[in-house]
PDB file of C-alpha atoms and ligand atoms in Angstrom:
ATOM      1  CA  MET A1398     -60.805  64.613  14.146  1.00 92.00           C
ATOM      2  CA  ILE A1399     -62.700  62.006  12.546  1.00 96.00           C
ATOM      3  CA  LEU A1400     -65.719  62.165  15.012  1.00 97.00           C
ATOM      4  CA  ASP A1401     -66.449  65.476  13.253  1.00 97.00           C
ATOM      5  CA  GLN A1402     -66.686  64.661   9.728  1.00 98.00           C
ATOM      6  CA  PHE A1403     -69.900  62.392  10.459  1.00 98.00           C
ATOM      7  CA  ARG A1404     -71.484  65.670  11.427  1.00 98.00           C
ATOM      8  CA  LEU A1405     -73.742  67.066   9.039  1.00 98.00           C
ATOM      9  CA  ASP A1406     -74.485  70.253  10.636  1.00 98.00           C
ATOM     10  CA  GLY A1407     -75.715  73.434   8.251  1.00 97.00           C
ATOM     11  CA  LYS A1408     -76.343  70.588   5.464  1.00 98.00           C
ATOM     12  CA  THR A1409     -79.755  69.741   3.854  1.00 98.00           C
ATOM     13  CA  ALA A1410     -81.102  66.375   2.488  1.00 99.00           C
ATOM     14  CA  LEU A1411     -84.069  65.267   1.076  1.00 99.00           C
ATOM     15  CA  VAL A1412     -85.677  61.770   1.897  1.00 99.00           C
ATOM     16  CA  THR A1413     -87.617  59.807  -0.206  1.00 98.00           C
ATOM     17  CA  GLY A1414     -90.910  57.789   1.262  1.00 98.00           C
ATOM     18  CA  ALA A1415     -89.598  59.576   4.553  1.00 98.00           C
ATOM     19  CA  GLY A1416     -93.455  59.089   6.106  1.00 98.00           C
ATOM     20  CA  ARG A1417     -92.406  54.961   7.870  1.00 97.00           C
ATOM     21  CA  GLY A1418     -90.348  52.652   7.718  1.00 97.00           C
ATOM     22  CA  LEU A1419     -87.048  52.448   7.039  1.00 98.00           C
ATOM     23  CA  GLY A1420     -87.412  55.682   5.032  1.00 98.00           C
ATOM     24  CA  GLN A1421     -88.468  57.999   8.549  1.00 98.00           C
ATOM     25  CA  GLY A1422     -85.108  56.327  10.172  1.00 98.00           C
ATOM     26  CA  TYR A1423     -82.752  57.999   7.846  1.00 98.00           C
ATOM     27  CA  ALA A1424     -84.585  61.263   8.392  1.00 98.00           C
ATOM     28  CA  ILE A1425     -84.104  61.177  11.868  1.00 98.00           C
ATOM     29  CA  ALA A1426     -80.900  60.012  11.958  1.00 98.00           C
ATOM     30  CA  LEU A1427     -79.592  62.823   9.323  1.00 98.00           C
ATOM     31  CA  ALA A1428     -81.603  65.279  11.760  1.00 98.00           C
ATOM     32  CA  GLU A1429     -79.662  63.697  14.541  1.00 98.00           C
ATOM     33  CA  ALA A1430     -76.342  64.326  12.828  1.00 98.00           C
ATOM     34  CA  GLY A1431     -77.256  67.708  12.447  1.00 98.00           C
ATOM     35  CA  ALA A1432     -78.914  67.833   8.809  1.00 98.00           C
ATOM     36  CA  ASP A1433     -82.320  69.747   7.586  1.00 98.00           C
ATOM     37  CA  VAL A1434     -84.588  67.346   5.974  1.00 98.00           C
ATOM     38  CA  ALA A1435     -87.336  67.785   3.428  1.00 98.00           C
ATOM     39  CA  LEU A1436     -89.698  64.359   3.381  1.00 98.00           C
ATOM     40  CA  LEU A1437     -91.584  63.378   0.840  1.00 98.00           C
ATOM     41  CA  ASP A1438     -94.267  60.768   0.130  1.00 97.00           C
ATOM     42  CA  ARG A1439     -97.688  60.322  -0.938  1.00 97.00           C
ATOM     43  CA  THR A1440     -99.641  61.956   1.707  1.00 96.00           C
ATOM     44  CA  GLY A1441     -97.362  63.890   4.125  1.00 96.00           C
ATOM     45  CA  CYS A1442     -94.983  62.860   6.520  1.00 98.00           C
ATOM     46  CA  PRO A1443     -96.164  64.656  10.306  1.00 98.00           C
ATOM     47  CA  GLN A1444     -94.474  62.108  12.277  1.00 98.00           C
ATOM     48  CA  THR A1445     -91.342  62.424  11.033  1.00 98.00           C
ATOM     49  CA  ALA A1446     -91.737  66.071  10.681  1.00 98.00           C
ATOM     50  CA  GLU A1447     -92.503  65.872  14.149  1.00 98.00           C
ATOM     51  CA  ALA A1448     -89.369  63.975  15.003  1.00 98.00           C
ATOM     52  CA  VAL A1449     -87.080  66.161  13.202  1.00 98.00           C
ATOM     53  CA  THR A1450     -88.243  69.548  14.482  1.00 98.00           C
ATOM     54  CA  ALA A1451     -87.944  67.933  17.963  1.00 98.00           C
ATOM     55  CA  LEU A1452     -84.448  67.504  17.107  1.00 98.00           C
ATOM     56  CA  GLY A1453     -84.379  71.646  16.309  1.00 98.00           C
ATOM     57  CA  ARG A1454     -83.861  70.876  13.057  1.00 98.00           C
ATOM     58  CA  ARG A1455     -86.326  71.778   9.984  1.00 98.00           C
ATOM     59  CA  ALA A1456     -88.607  69.787   8.209  1.00 98.00           C
ATOM     60  CA  HIS A1457     -90.501  70.148   5.313  1.00 98.00           C
ATOM     61  CA  GLN A1458     -93.499  68.122   4.076  1.00 98.00           C
ATOM     62  CA  ILE A1459     -93.366  67.402   0.448  1.00 98.00           C
ATOM     63  CA  VAL A1460     -96.076  65.445  -0.950  1.00 98.00           C
ATOM     64  CA  CYS A1461     -95.277  63.761  -4.714  1.00 98.00           C
ATOM     65  CA  ASP A1462     -96.681  60.413  -6.033  1.00 98.00           C
ATOM     66  CA  LEU A1463     -93.592  59.032  -7.371  1.00 98.00           C
ATOM     67  CA  SER A1464     -95.830  56.435  -9.621  1.00 98.00           C
ATOM     68  CA  THR A1465     -96.903  59.561 -11.772  1.00 97.00           C
ATOM     69  CA  ALA A1466     -94.136  62.003 -11.392  1.00 98.00           C
ATOM     70  CA  SER A1467     -92.693  63.401 -14.400  1.00 98.00           C
ATOM     71  CA  PRO A1468     -89.187  64.438 -14.672  1.00 98.00           C
ATOM     72  CA  GLN A1469     -90.280  68.030 -14.304  1.00 98.00           C
ATOM     73  CA  ASP A1470     -92.380  67.229 -11.452  1.00 98.00           C
ATOM     74  CA  LEU A1471     -88.611  65.845 -10.151  1.00 98.00           C
ATOM     75  CA  ALA A1472     -86.969  68.661 -10.649  1.00 98.00           C
ATOM     76  CA  ASP A1473     -89.448  70.673  -9.110  1.00 98.00           C
ATOM     77  CA  VAL A1474     -89.515  68.605  -5.799  1.00 98.00           C
ATOM     78  CA  THR A1475     -85.737  68.665  -5.966  1.00 98.00           C
ATOM     79  CA  ALA A1476     -86.237  72.942  -6.317  1.00 98.00           C
ATOM     80  CA  ASP A1477     -88.715  73.129  -3.545  1.00 98.00           C
ATOM     81  CA  ALA A1478     -86.163  70.798  -1.409  1.00 98.00           C
ATOM     82  CA  SER A1479     -83.441  73.681  -2.426  1.00 98.00           C
ATOM     83  CA  THR A1480     -85.538  76.711  -1.867  1.00 98.00           C
ATOM     84  CA  THR A1481     -86.974  76.260   1.051  1.00 98.00           C
ATOM     85  CA  LEU A1482     -84.352  74.548   3.390  1.00 98.00           C
ATOM     86  CA  GLY A1483     -81.296  76.842   1.452  1.00 98.00           C
ATOM     87  CA  GLY A1484     -79.990  74.319  -0.937  1.00 98.00           C
ATOM     88  CA  LEU A1485     -79.840  70.723  -1.899  1.00 98.00           C
ATOM     89  CA  ASP A1486     -76.585  68.577  -0.049  1.00 99.00           C
ATOM     90  CA  ILE A1487     -78.165  65.195   0.530  1.00 99.00           C
ATOM     91  CA  LEU A1488     -80.879  62.996  -1.659  1.00 99.00           C
ATOM     92  CA  VAL A1489     -81.753  59.569  -0.593  1.00 99.00           C
ATOM     93  CA  ASN A1490     -83.616  57.528  -2.914  1.00 98.00           C
ATOM     94  CA  ASN A1491     -85.435  55.110  -0.555  1.00 98.00           C
ATOM     95  CA  ALA A1492     -89.155  55.299  -1.504  1.00 98.00           C
ATOM     96  CA  GLY A1493     -90.310  51.830  -2.779  1.00 98.00           C
ATOM     97  CA  ILE A1494     -92.871  49.082  -3.069  1.00 97.00           C
ATOM     98  CA  ILE A1495     -92.683  45.472  -3.782  1.00 97.00           C
ATOM     99  CA  ARG A1496     -94.956  43.246  -5.501  1.00 98.00           C
ATOM    100  CA  ARG A1497     -95.270  39.563  -5.034  1.00 97.00           C
ATOM    101  CA  GLN A1498     -96.516  37.334  -7.830  1.00 98.00           C
ATOM    102  CA  PRO A1499     -95.590  34.234  -9.412  1.00 98.00           C
ATOM    103  CA  ALA A1500     -93.394  35.084 -12.357  1.00 98.00           C
ATOM    104  CA  LEU A1501     -95.579  32.320 -14.856  1.00 98.00           C
ATOM    105  CA  GLU A1502     -98.458  35.087 -13.910  1.00 98.00           C
ATOM    106  CA  PHE A1503     -96.688  38.019 -13.676  1.00 98.00           C
ATOM    107  CA  SER A1504     -98.674  40.892 -14.501  1.00 98.00           C
ATOM    108  CA  GLU A1505     -97.965  44.140 -16.750  1.00 98.00           C
ATOM    109  CA  ALA A1506     -99.224  46.664 -13.745  1.00 98.00           C
ATOM    110  CA  ASN A1507     -96.870  44.326 -11.058  1.00 98.00           C
ATOM    111  CA  TRP A1508     -93.992  45.000 -13.546  1.00 98.00           C
ATOM    112  CA  ASP A1509     -94.867  48.710 -14.478  1.00 98.00           C
ATOM    113  CA  ASP A1510     -95.310  49.722 -11.209  1.00 98.00           C
ATOM    114  CA  VAL A1511     -92.327  48.677  -9.401  1.00 98.00           C
ATOM    115  CA  LEU A1512     -90.517  49.533 -11.945  1.00 98.00           C
ATOM    116  CA  GLN A1513     -91.357  53.182 -11.702  1.00 98.00           C
ATOM    117  CA  ILE A1514     -91.195  54.134  -8.388  1.00 98.00           C
ATOM    118  CA  ASN A1515     -88.403  51.411  -7.646  1.00 98.00           C
ATOM    119  CA  LEU A1516     -85.957  52.829 -10.287  1.00 98.00           C
ATOM    120  CA  THR A1517     -87.237  55.163 -13.041  1.00 98.00           C
ATOM    121  CA  SER A1518     -88.091  57.944 -10.144  1.00 98.00           C
ATOM    122  CA  VAL A1519     -84.671  57.176  -8.467  1.00 98.00           C
ATOM    123  CA  VAL A1520     -82.864  57.742 -12.487  1.00 98.00           C
ATOM    124  CA  PHE A1521     -84.690  61.283 -12.840  1.00 98.00           C
ATOM    125  CA  LEU A1522     -84.821  62.533  -9.152  1.00 98.00           C
ATOM    126  CA  SER A1523     -80.648  61.825  -9.238  1.00 99.00           C
ATOM    127  CA  GLN A1524     -80.388  64.255 -12.284  1.00 98.00           C
ATOM    128  CA  ALA A1525     -82.300  66.822 -11.019  1.00 98.00           C
ATOM    129  CA  ALA A1526     -80.736  66.405  -8.211  1.00 99.00           C
ATOM    130  CA  ALA A1527     -77.231  66.471  -9.440  1.00 99.00           C
ATOM    131  CA  ARG A1528     -77.600  69.262 -11.369  1.00 98.00           C
ATOM    132  CA  LEU A1529     -77.634  71.041  -8.463  1.00 98.00           C
ATOM    133  CA  MET A1530     -75.032  69.454  -6.978  1.00 98.00           C
ATOM    134  CA  ALA A1531     -72.995  69.852  -9.410  1.00 98.00           C
ATOM    135  CA  ALA A1532     -73.541  73.864  -9.325  1.00 98.00           C
ATOM    136  CA  ALA A1533     -72.809  73.459  -5.592  1.00 98.00           C
ATOM    137  CA  GLY A1534     -69.179  71.759  -6.755  1.00 98.00           C
ATOM    138  CA  HIS A1535     -70.595  68.903  -3.987  1.00 98.00           C
ATOM    139  CA  GLY A1536     -73.265  66.827  -3.185  1.00 98.00           C
ATOM    140  CA  LYS A1537     -74.260  62.855  -1.627  1.00 99.00           C
ATOM    141  CA  ILE A1538     -77.148  60.472  -3.302  1.00 99.00           C
ATOM    142  CA  VAL A1539     -77.618  57.234  -1.823  1.00 99.00           C
ATOM    143  CA  ASN A1540     -79.884  54.833  -3.111  1.00 99.00           C
ATOM    144  CA  ILE A1541     -81.616  52.317  -1.121  1.00 98.00           C
ATOM    145  CA  ALA A1542     -80.869  48.764  -3.067  1.00 98.00           C
ATOM    146  CA  SER A1543     -81.193  45.339  -1.830  1.00 98.00           C
ATOM    147  CA  MET A1544     -80.551  41.574  -0.911  1.00 98.00           C
ATOM    148  CA  LEU A1545     -82.185  41.424  -4.571  1.00 98.00           C
ATOM    149  CA  SER A1546     -79.458  43.870  -5.997  1.00 98.00           C
ATOM    150  CA  PHE A1547     -77.911  40.353  -6.159  1.00 98.00           C
ATOM    151  CA  GLN A1548     -79.782  37.894  -5.904  1.00 98.00           C
ATOM    152  CA  GLY A1549     -82.866  36.452  -7.343  1.00 98.00           C
ATOM    153  CA  GLY A1550     -85.893  36.163  -4.610  1.00 95.00           C
ATOM    154  CA  ILE A1551     -89.041  34.181  -5.254  1.00 93.00           C
ATOM    155  CA  ASN A1552     -92.502  35.795  -6.418  1.00 96.00           C
ATOM    156  CA  VAL A1553     -90.931  39.168  -6.838  1.00 98.00           C
ATOM    157  CA  ILE A1554     -89.144  39.535 -10.622  1.00 98.00           C
ATOM    158  CA  SER A1555     -90.421  43.266 -10.797  1.00 98.00           C
ATOM    159  CA  TYR A1556     -88.491  44.162  -7.615  1.00 98.00           C
ATOM    160  CA  ALA A1557     -85.382  42.137  -8.345  1.00 98.00           C
ATOM    161  CA  ALA A1558     -85.143  43.339 -11.557  1.00 98.00           C
ATOM    162  CA  ALA A1559     -85.345  47.382 -10.275  1.00 99.00           C
ATOM    163  CA  LYS A1560     -83.048  46.417  -7.471  1.00 98.00           C
ATOM    164  CA  SER A1561     -80.480  44.839  -9.506  1.00 98.00           C
ATOM    165  CA  ALA A1562     -80.503  48.109 -11.854  1.00 99.00           C
ATOM    166  CA  VAL A1563     -80.214  50.318  -8.956  1.00 99.00           C
ATOM    167  CA  ALA A1564     -76.739  48.488  -8.253  1.00 98.00           C
ATOM    168  CA  GLY A1565     -76.010  49.723 -11.568  1.00 98.00           C
ATOM    169  CA  VAL A1566     -77.517  52.894 -12.267  1.00 98.00           C
ATOM    170  CA  THR A1567     -75.670  53.441  -8.572  1.00 99.00           C
ATOM    171  CA  ARG A1568     -72.234  52.422 -10.338  1.00 98.00           C
ATOM    172  CA  SER A1569     -73.011  54.365 -13.424  1.00 98.00           C
ATOM    173  CA  LEU A1570     -73.548  57.796 -12.022  1.00 99.00           C
ATOM    174  CA  ALA A1571     -70.877  57.688  -9.364  1.00 98.00           C
ATOM    175  CA  ASN A1572     -68.139  57.138 -12.625  1.00 98.00           C
ATOM    176  CA  GLU A1573     -70.048  60.137 -13.781  1.00 98.00           C
ATOM    177  CA  TRP A1574     -70.667  62.374 -11.288  1.00 98.00           C
ATOM    178  CA  ALA A1575     -67.419  61.882  -9.588  1.00 98.00           C
ATOM    179  CA  PRO A1576     -65.668  64.270 -10.833  1.00 98.00           C
ATOM    180  CA  LEU A1577     -68.261  66.443 -10.236  1.00 98.00           C
ATOM    181  CA  GLY A1578     -67.826  66.037  -6.372  1.00 98.00           C
ATOM    182  CA  ILE A1579     -70.881  63.732  -6.147  1.00 99.00           C
ATOM    183  CA  ASN A1580     -70.659  60.636  -4.134  1.00 99.00           C
ATOM    184  CA  VAL A1581     -73.084  58.337  -5.037  1.00 99.00           C
ATOM    185  CA  ASN A1582     -73.406  54.801  -3.206  1.00 99.00           C
ATOM    186  CA  ALA A1583     -75.910  52.381  -2.280  1.00 99.00           C
ATOM    187  CA  ILE A1584     -77.238  50.943   1.073  1.00 99.00           C
ATOM    188  CA  ALA A1585     -78.201  46.990   0.483  1.00 98.00           C
ATOM    189  CA  PRO A1586     -80.569  46.140   3.699  1.00 98.00           C
ATOM    190  CA  GLY A1587     -81.165  42.839   4.960  1.00 98.00           C
ATOM    191  CA  TYR A1588     -84.435  41.547   5.821  1.00 97.00           C
ATOM    192  CA  PHE A1589     -85.691  44.523   7.756  1.00 98.00           C
ATOM    193  CA  ALA A1590     -89.061  44.371   9.905  1.00 96.00           C
ATOM    194  CA  THR A1591     -91.232  46.963   8.126  1.00 95.00           C
ATOM    195  CA  ASP A1592     -94.632  46.875   6.107  1.00 93.00           C
ATOM    196  CA  ASN A1593     -92.652  46.228   3.050  1.00 91.00           C
ATOM    197  CA  THR A1594     -91.597  42.593   4.736  1.00 94.00           C
ATOM    198  CA  ALA A1595     -94.682  42.082   6.751  1.00 95.00           C
ATOM    199  CA  PRO A1596     -96.197  38.901   4.752  1.00 94.00           C
ATOM    200  CA  LEU A1597     -93.088  37.589   4.641  1.00 92.00           C
ATOM    201  CA  ARG A1598     -92.499  37.790   8.856  1.00 96.00           C
ATOM    202  CA  ALA A1599     -96.677  36.534   8.865  1.00 96.00           C
ATOM    203  CA  ASP A1600     -95.058  33.739   6.768  1.00 95.00           C
ATOM    204  CA  ALA A1601     -94.102  31.268   9.781  1.00 96.00           C
ATOM    205  CA  SER A1602     -91.654  29.272   7.416  1.00 95.00           C
ATOM    206  CA  ARG A1603     -90.772  32.112   5.431  1.00 93.00           C
ATOM    207  CA  ASP A1604     -90.035  33.873   8.802  1.00 95.00           C
ATOM    208  CA  ALA A1605     -88.110  30.843   9.900  1.00 96.00           C
ATOM    209  CA  ALA A1606     -86.346  30.251   6.761  1.00 95.00           C
ATOM    210  CA  ILE A1607     -85.195  34.163   6.884  1.00 95.00           C
ATOM    211  CA  LEU A1608     -84.375  33.660  10.182  1.00 97.00           C
ATOM    212  CA  ASP A1609     -82.067  30.982   9.903  1.00 96.00           C
ATOM    213  CA  ARG A1610     -79.698  32.434   7.340  1.00 96.00           C
ATOM    214  CA  ILE A1611     -79.259  35.601   9.199  1.00 98.00           C
ATOM    215  CA  PRO A1612     -76.159  34.877  11.399  1.00 98.00           C
ATOM    216  CA  ALA A1613     -77.200  38.160  13.408  1.00 98.00           C
ATOM    217  CA  GLY A1614     -80.474  35.700  14.319  1.00 97.00           C
ATOM    218  CA  ARG A1615     -82.762  38.491  13.956  1.00 98.00           C
ATOM    219  CA  TRP A1616     -84.423  40.654  11.494  1.00 98.00           C
ATOM    220  CA  GLY A1617     -83.096  44.249  11.291  1.00 98.00           C
ATOM    221  CA  THR A1618     -84.974  47.322  12.433  1.00 97.00           C
ATOM    222  CA  ALA A1619     -84.308  51.490  11.129  1.00 97.00           C
ATOM    223  CA  ALA A1620     -82.079  52.023  13.496  1.00 97.00           C
ATOM    224  CA  ASP A1621     -79.783  49.536  11.972  1.00 98.00           C
ATOM    225  CA  LEU A1622     -78.796  51.718   9.070  1.00 98.00           C
ATOM    226  CA  GLN A1623     -78.610  55.088  10.670  1.00 98.00           C
ATOM    227  CA  GLY A1624     -74.822  54.497  11.093  1.00 98.00           C
ATOM    228  CA  ALA A1625     -74.688  53.461   7.193  1.00 98.00           C
ATOM    229  CA  ILE A1626     -76.962  56.238   6.291  1.00 99.00           C
ATOM    230  CA  VAL A1627     -74.965  59.180   7.970  1.00 98.00           C
ATOM    231  CA  TYR A1628     -71.846  57.934   6.811  1.00 98.00           C
ATOM    232  CA  LEU A1629     -72.779  57.837   3.441  1.00 99.00           C
ATOM    233  CA  SER A1630     -74.014  61.714   3.586  1.00 99.00           C
ATOM    234  CA  SER A1631     -71.045  62.808   5.240  1.00 98.00           C
ATOM    235  CA  ALA A1632     -67.561  64.002   4.619  1.00 98.00           C
ATOM    236  CA  ALA A1633     -66.550  60.957   6.264  1.00 98.00           C
ATOM    237  CA  SER A1634     -67.347  59.185   3.306  1.00 98.00           C
ATOM    238  CA  ASP A1635     -65.846  61.619   0.320  1.00 98.00           C
ATOM    239  CA  TYR A1636     -63.553  58.797  -0.936  1.00 98.00           C
ATOM    240  CA  MET A1637     -66.616  56.806  -1.670  1.00 98.00           C
ATOM    241  CA  HIS A1638     -68.037  56.129  -5.463  1.00 98.00           C
ATOM    242  CA  GLY A1639     -70.363  53.442  -6.278  1.00 98.00           C
ATOM    243  CA  SER A1640     -70.258  51.453  -3.553  1.00 98.00           C
ATOM    244  CA  ILE A1641     -73.192  48.906  -2.504  1.00 98.00           C
ATOM    245  CA  VAL A1642     -72.996  48.987   0.922  1.00 98.00           C
ATOM    246  CA  ALA A1643     -74.849  45.632   2.604  1.00 98.00           C
ATOM    247  CA  VAL A1644     -76.112  45.929   6.232  1.00 98.00           C
ATOM    248  CA  ASP A1645     -77.816  42.813   6.587  1.00 98.00           C
ATOM    249  CA  GLY A1646     -76.671  41.008   9.687  1.00 98.00           C
ATOM    250  CA  GLY A1647     -74.423  38.567   7.549  1.00 98.00           C
ATOM    251  CA  TRP A1648     -77.043  37.413   4.760  1.00 98.00           C
ATOM    252  CA  LEU A1649     -74.672  37.294   2.131  1.00 98.00           C
ATOM    253  CA  ALA A1650     -71.863  36.179   4.146  1.00 97.00           C
ATOM    254  CA  ARG A1651     -73.818  32.854   4.421  1.00 94.00           C
TER     255      ARG A1651
HETATM  256  P1  NAP B 328     -92.255  50.472   3.716  1.00 64.29           P
HETATM  257  O1  NAP B 328     -92.335  50.665   5.133  1.00 64.29           O
HETATM  258  O2  NAP B 328     -93.144  49.999   2.800  1.00 64.29           O
HETATM  259  O3  NAP B 328     -92.473  52.206   3.605  1.00 64.29           O
HETATM  260  C1  NAP B 328     -92.202  52.546   1.742  1.00 64.29           C
HETATM  261  C2  NAP B 328     -92.535  54.076   2.212  1.00 64.29           C
HETATM  262  O4  NAP B 328     -92.207  54.320   0.432  1.00 64.29           O
HETATM  263  C3  NAP B 328     -93.483  55.211   2.363  1.00 64.29           C
HETATM  264  O5  NAP B 328     -93.201  55.998   2.876  1.00 64.29           O
HETATM  265  C4  NAP B 328     -94.233  55.393   1.090  1.00 64.29           C
HETATM  266  O6  NAP B 328     -95.045  55.812   1.612  1.00 64.29           O
HETATM  267  C5  NAP B 328     -92.989  55.437   0.188  1.00 64.29           C
HETATM  268  N1  NAP B 328     -93.728  55.397  -1.235  1.00 64.29           N
HETATM  269  C6  NAP B 328     -94.455  54.343  -1.737  1.00 64.29           C
HETATM  270  N2  NAP B 328     -94.919  54.251  -2.910  1.00 64.29           N
HETATM  271  C7  NAP B 328     -94.499  55.869  -2.913  1.00 64.29           C
HETATM  272  C8  NAP B 328     -95.091  56.739  -4.078  1.00 64.29           C
HETATM  273  N3  NAP B 328     -95.910  56.246  -4.874  1.00 64.29           N
HETATM  274  N4  NAP B 328     -94.798  57.691  -4.330  1.00 64.29           N
HETATM  275  C9  NAP B 328     -94.358  58.317  -2.808  1.00 64.29           C
HETATM  276  N5  NAP B 328     -93.682  57.293  -2.559  1.00 64.29           N
HETATM  277  C10 NAP B 328     -93.892  56.294  -1.720  1.00 64.29           C
HETATM  278  O7  NAP B 328     -90.829  50.263   3.220  1.00 64.29           O
HETATM  279  P2  NAP B 328     -89.576  50.149   3.981  1.00 64.29           P
HETATM  280  O8  NAP B 328     -89.787  48.762   4.098  1.00 64.29           O
HETATM  281  O9  NAP B 328     -89.318  51.024   4.742  1.00 64.29           O
HETATM  282  O10 NAP B 328     -88.877  50.410   2.219  1.00 64.29           O
HETATM  283  C11 NAP B 328     -88.401  51.239   2.354  1.00 64.29           C
HETATM  284  C12 NAP B 328     -86.396  51.266   1.080  1.00 64.29           C
HETATM  285  O11 NAP B 328     -85.952  49.520   1.432  1.00 64.29           O
HETATM  286  C13 NAP B 328     -87.544  50.746  -0.416  1.00 64.29           C
HETATM  287  O12 NAP B 328     -86.954  51.164  -1.282  1.00 64.29           O
HETATM  288  C14 NAP B 328     -87.541  49.086  -0.091  1.00 64.29           C
HETATM  289  O13 NAP B 328     -87.051  48.290  -0.976  1.00 64.29           O
HETATM  290  C15 NAP B 328     -86.009  49.428   0.640  1.00 64.29           C
HETATM  291  N6  NAP B 328     -85.877  48.113   1.145  1.00 64.29           N
HETATM  292  C16 NAP B 328     -86.379  47.098   2.329  1.00 64.29           C
HETATM  293  C17 NAP B 328     -85.841  46.295   2.650  1.00 64.29           C
HETATM  294  C18 NAP B 328     -87.115  45.768   4.314  1.00 64.29           C
HETATM  295  O14 NAP B 328     -86.763  44.503   4.520  1.00 64.29           O
HETATM  296  N7  NAP B 328     -87.958  46.003   4.752  1.00 64.29           N
HETATM  297  C19 NAP B 328     -85.237  45.470   2.360  1.00 64.29           C
HETATM  298  C20 NAP B 328     -84.162  46.196   1.629  1.00 64.29           C
HETATM  299  C21 NAP B 328     -84.322  46.936   0.696  1.00 64.29           C
HETATM  300  P3  NAP B 328     -96.727  56.153   1.734  1.00 64.29           P
HETATM  301  O15 NAP B 328     -96.558  55.755   3.306  1.00 64.29           O
HETATM  302  O16 NAP B 328     -97.459  57.066   0.961  1.00 64.29           O
HETATM  303  O17 NAP B 328     -97.422  54.454   1.194  1.00 64.29           O
END
């Protein structure tokens, strides 16, 4: 039956940036669909772990700073998740930061930090996960892209560069890993009300300009992304490879 294809019973997932914001919503959605979940961020994810456990699923907290993690550190992370939960079926590369500064003044640190967390760690965590998934013969990798995978934005050159590259990396990895039974896709969220966008919402003119362009007429919430993450993590999306799925209240359609 079609709804059974969306179920994640017996599956195991690793979600980065799972302590708050959209990552917390992804982790809870995967647990609601039946998965056990490893939760990664810099300081632990106690609230998310509590929510996952309350659903009757296992939660495993992994503390890792993606700004300094080496490829070997990331391989250790996937091994930890896999050993503790009994395999690794799903990776959600969600952790991300944004630095806002006019391009004329943009600092090297604001370039390097964003590229490291939003792009380099995505590539090498995917590589580590895919080595495990290839051995198992199946896996799902979901990267988190952005409207700035398609557009340039304002005062965010490193973020636009990283998120545009995430879309390219998603397509490249999908081409190489589809024959191994691994689906690599991305979700491109529109404008969502989290800490990441708090400065935009606090700026009345930016807030009004953004809302004016969203056909749905409101900022998104973590719940608006939960259907997409379960779909791209489940058998229901087995024939999807290299797609960048916008969940944006219609932003790109304008
Ligand atoms: P958020 O509320 O700022 O949360 C970011 C998460 O990433 C936190 O859990 C954070 O952990 C983690 N993180 C940041 N730096 C890290 C590091 N060095 N090592 C490990 N974890 C780190 O952001 P969000 O709005 O939920 O965004 C989540 C993802 O969606 C990001 O990739 C973002 O670019 C993308 N996105 C967001 C929007 C939006 O409108 N909000 C739109 C498009 C795309 P700590 O708590 O330890 O800092």
